Coordinates of C-alpha atoms and ligand atoms in Angstrom, one line a residue:
M1 CA 60.3 143.7 161.7
P2 CA 57.6 144.5 164.3
H3 CA 54.5 142.4 164.7
L4 CA 51.5 144.5 163.5
Q5 CA 48.0 143.4 164.4
L6 CA 44.7 144.6 163.0
A7 CA 42.5 145.7 166.0
P8 CA 39.2 144.1 166.8
M9 CA 36.3 146.5 166.0
E10 CA 32.8 145.3 166.7
G11 CA 30.4 146.2 163.9
V12 CA 33.3 147.4 161.7
V13 CA 36.1 144.9 161.2
D14 CA 34.2 141.8 160.2
H15 CA 35.7 138.7 158.5
Q16 CA 35.4 140.4 155.1
V17 CA 37.3 143.4 156.2
R18 CA 39.9 141.2 157.7
D19 CA 40.2 139.4 154.4
L20 CA 40.5 142.6 152.4
M21 CA 43.0 144.2 154.8
T22 CA 45.2 141.2 155.2
R23 CA 45.4 140.8 151.4
I24 CA 46.8 144.3 151.2
G25 CA 49.6 143.1 153.4
G26 CA 51.8 144.1 156.3
I27 CA 49.4 142.8 158.9
D28 CA 50.7 139.8 161.0
G29 CA 47.6 139.0 163.1
C30 CA 43.9 139.8 163.6
V31 CA 41.4 139.5 166.4
T32 CA 37.7 139.0 165.9
E33 CA 34.9 141.1 167.1
F34 CA 34.0 140.0 170.6
V35 CA 31.8 137.1 171.3
R36 CA 29.6 138.0 174.3
V37 CA 29.6 135.4 177.0
V38 CA 26.9 135.5 179.7
E39 CA 25.9 132.2 181.3
Q40 CA 24.8 129.8 178.6
R41 CA 26.9 127.6 176.5
L42 CA 27.3 129.0 173.1
P43 CA 26.7 126.9 170.1
R44 CA 29.4 126.3 167.5
R45 CA 27.6 128.4 164.9
V46 CA 28.0 131.6 167.1
F47 CA 31.8 131.3 166.9
H48 CA 31.8 130.5 163.2
R49 CA 29.5 133.4 162.4
L50 CA 31.9 135.9 163.9
A51 CA 35.0 134.0 162.9
P52 CA 34.5 131.9 159.7
E53 CA 38.3 131.7 159.7
L54 CA 37.9 128.9 162.3
G55 CA 37.0 126.7 159.3
N56 CA 40.3 127.7 157.6
N57 CA 42.8 126.8 160.3
C58 CA 42.2 130.2 161.9
L59 CA 43.7 132.0 159.0
T60 CA 42.4 134.7 156.7
P61 CA 42.4 133.7 153.0
A62 CA 45.7 135.6 152.8
G63 CA 47.1 133.3 155.5
T64 CA 47.1 135.8 158.5
P65 CA 46.3 134.2 161.9
V66 CA 43.1 135.2 163.6
K67 CA 42.4 135.0 167.4
L68 CA 38.9 134.6 168.7
Q69 CA 37.9 137.3 171.2
L70 CA 35.6 136.6 174.2
L71 CA 34.0 139.1 176.5
G72 CA 32.4 138.4 179.8
G73 CA 32.6 138.8 183.6
Q74 CA 32.2 135.3 185.0
P75 CA 35.2 132.9 185.1
A76 CA 33.2 129.7 184.8
P77 CA 31.1 130.5 181.7
M78 CA 34.1 132.2 180.1
A79 CA 36.2 129.0 180.7
D80 CA 33.5 126.7 179.5
N81 CA 32.9 128.8 176.3
A82 CA 36.6 129.2 175.6
A83 CA 36.9 125.4 175.7
R84 CA 34.0 125.1 173.4
A85 CA 35.5 127.7 171.0
V86 CA 38.6 125.6 170.9
I87 CA 36.6 122.5 170.0
A88 CA 34.9 124.7 167.3
G89 CA 38.3 125.4 165.8
A90 CA 39.9 128.4 167.6
N91 CA 43.6 128.0 168.2
A92 CA 44.1 131.3 170.1
I93 CA 41.8 133.1 172.5
D94 CA 41.8 136.8 173.3
L95 CA 39.9 138.2 176.3
N96 CA 38.4 141.7 176.2
F97 CA 38.7 144.0 179.2
G98 CA 38.4 147.2 177.3
C99 CA 34.9 147.6 175.9
P100 CA 33.5 150.9 177.1
A101 CA 29.9 150.3 175.9
K102 CA 27.3 151.0 178.6
T103 CA 25.2 147.9 177.7
V104 CA 28.2 145.7 178.0
N105 CA 29.5 147.3 181.2
K106 CA 26.1 147.3 182.8
S107 CA 25.9 143.5 182.3
D108 CA 29.4 143.0 183.9
G109 CA 31.7 142.8 180.9
G110 CA 34.5 144.8 179.2
A111 CA 36.2 147.7 180.8
C112 CA 34.2 147.7 184.1
L113 CA 36.2 144.6 185.2
L114 CA 39.3 146.8 185.3
R115 CA 38.0 148.2 188.6
Q116 CA 38.7 144.8 190.1
P117 CA 42.1 143.3 189.0
E118 CA 41.4 140.2 191.0
R119 CA 38.5 139.5 188.7
V120 CA 40.6 140.1 185.6
Y121 CA 43.0 137.5 187.1
A122 CA 40.3 135.0 187.9
I123 CA 38.8 135.1 184.4
I124 CA 42.1 134.7 182.6
K125 CA 43.2 132.0 185.0
A126 CA 40.0 130.0 184.5
V127 CA 40.2 130.3 180.7
R128 CA 43.9 129.5 180.8
D129 CA 43.2 126.3 182.8
A130 CA 40.3 125.3 180.5
V131 CA 42.1 125.3 177.2
P132 CA 45.0 123.2 176.0
N133 CA 48.5 124.6 176.7
S134 CA 49.1 124.8 173.0
V135 CA 46.3 127.5 172.8
P136 CA 47.6 130.9 173.7
V137 CA 45.3 133.1 175.8
S138 CA 45.9 136.8 175.5
A139 CA 44.2 139.9 176.9
K140 CA 43.4 143.4 175.9
I141 CA 42.9 146.1 178.5
R142 CA 42.6 149.9 178.8
L143 CA 44.5 151.9 181.4
G144 CA 41.6 151.9 183.8
F145 CA 37.9 152.5 184.2
E146 CA 37.1 156.0 185.5
A147 CA 40.8 157.0 185.8
R148 CA 44.2 155.9 184.5
D149 CA 45.1 154.6 188.0
N150 CA 45.4 150.9 188.4
Y151 CA 46.9 149.8 185.1
L152 CA 50.0 148.2 186.7
E153 CA 47.8 146.1 189.0
N154 CA 45.7 145.0 186.0
A155 CA 48.7 144.3 183.8
H156 CA 50.3 142.2 186.6
A157 CA 47.0 140.3 187.1
V158 CA 47.0 139.5 183.3
A159 CA 50.6 138.2 183.4
D160 CA 50.2 136.3 186.7
A161 CA 47.1 134.5 185.4
G162 CA 49.2 133.0 182.6
A163 CA 48.3 135.2 179.6
S164 CA 50.8 134.9 176.7
S165 CA 50.6 138.5 175.7
L166 CA 48.9 141.8 176.6
V167 CA 47.5 144.5 174.3
V168 CA 47.1 147.9 176.0
H169 CA 44.8 150.5 174.6
A170 CA 46.4 153.6 176.1
R171 CA 43.3 155.3 177.5
S172 CA 40.9 154.7 180.4
K173 CA 37.3 153.9 179.7
A174 CA 36.4 157.5 180.7
D175 CA 38.8 158.8 178.1
G176 CA 36.6 157.0 175.4
Y177 CA 38.4 157.4 172.1
R178 CA 39.5 161.0 172.6
P179 CA 43.1 161.8 171.9
P180 CA 45.7 161.7 173.2
A181 CA 46.8 158.2 173.9
Y182 CA 48.9 157.8 177.0
W183 CA 51.7 155.7 175.4
E184 CA 54.1 156.4 178.2
C185 CA 51.8 154.4 180.6
I186 CA 52.3 151.4 178.3
G187 CA 56.0 152.0 178.7
E188 CA 55.7 151.5 182.5
I189 CA 53.7 148.3 182.0
N190 CA 56.3 147.1 179.4
Q191 CA 59.1 147.6 181.8
Q192 CA 57.5 145.6 184.5
L193 CA 56.0 142.6 182.6
N194 CA 57.8 139.6 181.4
I195 CA 55.3 138.8 178.6
P196 CA 55.1 140.6 175.3
V197 CA 53.2 143.9 175.5
I198 CA 51.6 145.3 172.4
A199 CA 50.8 149.1 172.3
N200 CA 47.5 150.3 170.9
G201 CA 45.8 153.6 170.4
E202 CA 45.9 156.6 168.1
I203 CA 48.5 155.4 165.6
W204 CA 47.4 157.0 162.3
S205 CA 50.7 157.4 160.5
V206 CA 54.3 156.1 160.3
E207 CA 55.3 159.1 162.5
D208 CA 52.7 158.1 165.1
Y209 CA 54.1 154.6 165.1
L210 CA 57.6 155.9 165.7
R211 CA 56.5 158.2 168.5
C212 CA 54.4 155.4 170.1
R213 CA 57.4 153.1 169.9
E214 CA 59.7 155.6 171.5
R215 CA 57.3 156.4 174.4
S216 CA 56.0 152.8 175.1
G217 CA 59.2 150.9 174.3
C218 CA 57.0 148.5 172.2
D219 CA 58.0 147.6 168.7
N220 CA 54.8 145.6 168.3
V221 CA 51.5 147.5 167.9
M222 CA 47.9 147.0 167.2
L223 CA 46.3 149.3 164.6
G224 CA 42.6 150.0 164.5
R225 CA 41.1 153.2 163.1
G226 CA 44.4 154.1 161.6
L227 CA 44.3 151.0 159.3
L228 CA 40.8 151.8 158.3
A229 CA 41.8 155.4 157.4
C230 CA 44.9 154.2 155.6
P231 CA 44.5 150.6 154.6
D232 CA 48.2 150.1 153.8
L233 CA 49.5 151.7 157.0
A234 CA 51.1 148.5 158.1
L235 CA 53.0 148.3 154.7
Q236 CA 54.0 151.9 155.1
I237 CA 55.4 151.3 158.6
K238 CA 57.4 148.2 157.4
A239 CA 58.7 149.9 154.3
H240 CA 59.9 152.8 156.4
L241 CA 61.6 150.5 158.9
A242 CA 63.2 148.5 156.1
G243 CA 64.3 151.7 154.3
T244 CA 62.7 150.6 151.1
A245 CA 60.8 152.8 148.7
Y246 CA 57.0 152.5 148.8
T247 CA 54.2 154.4 147.1
P248 CA 51.2 154.6 149.4
M249 CA 47.8 153.5 148.0
G250 CA 46.1 156.3 146.1
W251 CA 42.4 157.1 146.2
L252 CA 41.5 154.9 143.2
E253 CA 43.0 151.8 144.7
V254 CA 41.2 152.5 148.0
C255 CA 37.9 153.2 146.1
A256 CA 38.2 149.9 144.2
L257 CA 38.8 148.2 147.6
L258 CA 35.7 149.8 149.0
R259 CA 33.6 148.8 145.9
H260 CA 34.8 145.2 146.4
Y261 CA 33.6 145.4 150.0
F262 CA 30.3 146.7 148.8
D263 CA 29.9 143.7 146.5
L264 CA 30.7 141.4 149.4
C265 CA 28.2 143.2 151.7
R266 CA 25.3 143.2 149.3
P267 CA 24.0 139.6 149.8
N268 CA 24.1 140.1 153.6
Y269 CA 21.8 143.1 153.9
P270 CA 18.4 144.3 152.5
D271 CA 19.1 146.8 149.6
K272 CA 18.3 149.7 151.8
F273 CA 21.1 149.0 154.2
A274 CA 23.6 147.5 151.8
G275 CA 25.6 150.7 151.6
N276 CA 25.8 151.3 155.4
R277 CA 29.1 149.4 155.9
I278 CA 30.9 151.3 153.1
K279 CA 29.6 154.6 154.4
Q280 CA 30.9 153.7 157.8
W281 CA 34.3 152.9 156.3
L282 CA 34.3 156.1 154.4
V283 CA 34.0 158.1 157.6
Y284 CA 37.4 156.7 158.6
L285 CA 38.9 157.2 155.1
R286 CA 37.8 160.8 155.0
R287 CA 40.6 161.5 157.5
Q288 CA 43.3 160.4 155.0
Y289 CA 41.8 161.0 151.6
S290 CA 40.1 164.3 150.6
E291 CA 38.4 162.3 147.7
A292 CA 36.8 160.0 150.3
D293 CA 35.3 163.1 151.9
Q294 CA 33.8 164.2 148.7
F295 CA 32.6 160.7 147.8
F296 CA 30.9 160.4 151.2
E297 CA 29.1 163.7 150.7
L298 CA 27.9 162.3 147.3
I299 CA 26.6 159.0 148.6
K300 CA 25.6 159.5 152.2
R301 CA 21.9 159.6 151.5
V302 CA 21.9 157.1 148.6
Q303 CA 20.2 153.8 149.5
Q304 CA 19.7 152.1 146.1
P305 CA 22.6 149.8 145.4
D306 CA 22.4 150.5 141.6
I307 CA 22.8 154.2 142.2
L308 CA 25.7 153.5 144.6
N309 CA 27.3 151.4 141.9
A310 CA 26.9 154.2 139.4
H311 CA 28.8 156.5 141.8
F312 CA 31.5 153.9 142.2
D313 CA 31.7 153.7 138.3
A314 CA 32.1 157.4 138.1
Q315 CA 34.9 157.5 140.6
L316 CA 36.7 154.5 139.1
S317 CA 36.2 155.3 135.4
I318 CA 39.1 157.7 135.6
H319 CA 41.7 154.9 135.7
P320 CA 39.6 151.8 136.3
R321 CA 42.1 149.1 135.2
R322 CA 44.9 150.1 137.5
A323 CA 42.7 150.5 140.5
I324 CA 40.9 147.2 140.1
E325 CA 44.2 145.3 139.3
R326 CA 45.7 146.5 142.6
S327 CA 42.6 145.5 144.6
A328 CA 42.2 142.1 143.1
Ligands
LIG1 C1 33.8 150.9 166.5 C2 34.8 150.2 167.4 C3 34.6 148.9 167.8 C4 35.5 148.3 168.6 N1 35.3 146.9 169.0 C5 36.2 146.3 169.8 C6 36.1 144.9 170.1 O1 35.2 144.2 169.7 N2 37.1 144.4 170.9 C7 38.1 145.1 171.4 O2 38.9 144.6 172.1 N3 38.3 146.4 171.1 C8 37.4 147.0 170.3 N4 37.6 148.3 170.0 C9 38.8 149.0 170.4 C10 39.9 148.9 169.3 O3 40.3 147.6 169.2 C11 41.1 149.8 169.7 O4 41.5 149.4 170.9 C12 40.8 151.3 169.7 O5 40.0 151.7 168.6 C13 42.0 152.1 169.8 O6 42.9 151.8 168.7 P1 43.0 152.8 167.4 O7 43.3 154.2 168.0 O8 44.1 152.2 166.7 O9 41.7 152.7 166.8 C14 36.6 149.0 169.1 C15 36.8 150.3 168.7 C16 35.9 150.9 167.8 C17 36.2 152.3 167.4

């Protein structure tokens, strides 16, 4: 069976989403939102805030391994903070060379580093040397910054620096998140590297997985927005490959999951903003479920948690027991 990872998504896939998604099943690994490294030494609490799983042997409650992701442009502080993250409990470090955000790139982090493969090498090498051999250091890149031009140089820099594996998001920074994903470029990388290469980008369905596998030559993939749109996509892929019958999650099960997330979010936000995270998730779900589209239209301006709950009640009252049982 392929190894399927849940993609890191800053501001979207937090530890609670990792918990809910890995309970559904099919996901073999997760990566945290990035921890931004500038110059200072980060306190333990910063790592634990983004990755409470560090206190649980780096596992989600369902037992799925979680890697801690760091983002920064300077080898020495990255190495220093990676070592601190390991002391704080991390047992696998991932390094982000794909973030397209202007603020991040302006301050010398994320995808802008892809313009200089020698810097990608220096950062990974410094981190690799700073943490124990038992701690894998992996990297995530895009195909380039302005153009899809130097991905082979960057991929070799990653491998030569001692990374244990490489995730490739099959687009340049300039491509943003616009389809298509250039999976065939991952195929070129995969042919040249002697470390595992994981394909990422634009896998929304079992059919997309199969096409990506064919073009990239990678069995193992990382799923981001596709898993948010279709929370059991990893199970669907595995059932298809195993040739076993599987009934995909229906809207009621997904809605019960969303309500559970709402309950988890409420203590973390003022009432006015408590619904923001579920509205954000619904934007992805709309792609897969027409009911999610209608539900989003109903609640998009609702701010009071009690009214949001009443809307959830109305959705779930159709078959509440079945929906809630599957989400528990
Ligand atoms: C809102 C959002 C936040 C993201 N945050 C991160 C991040 O913190 N670290 C990272 O390596 N990639 C991040 N990504 C990129 C995703 O991990 C992934 O590479 C990208 O979405 C393409 O995969 P997909 O088509 O399966 O979504 C983010 C993407 C989105 C849409």
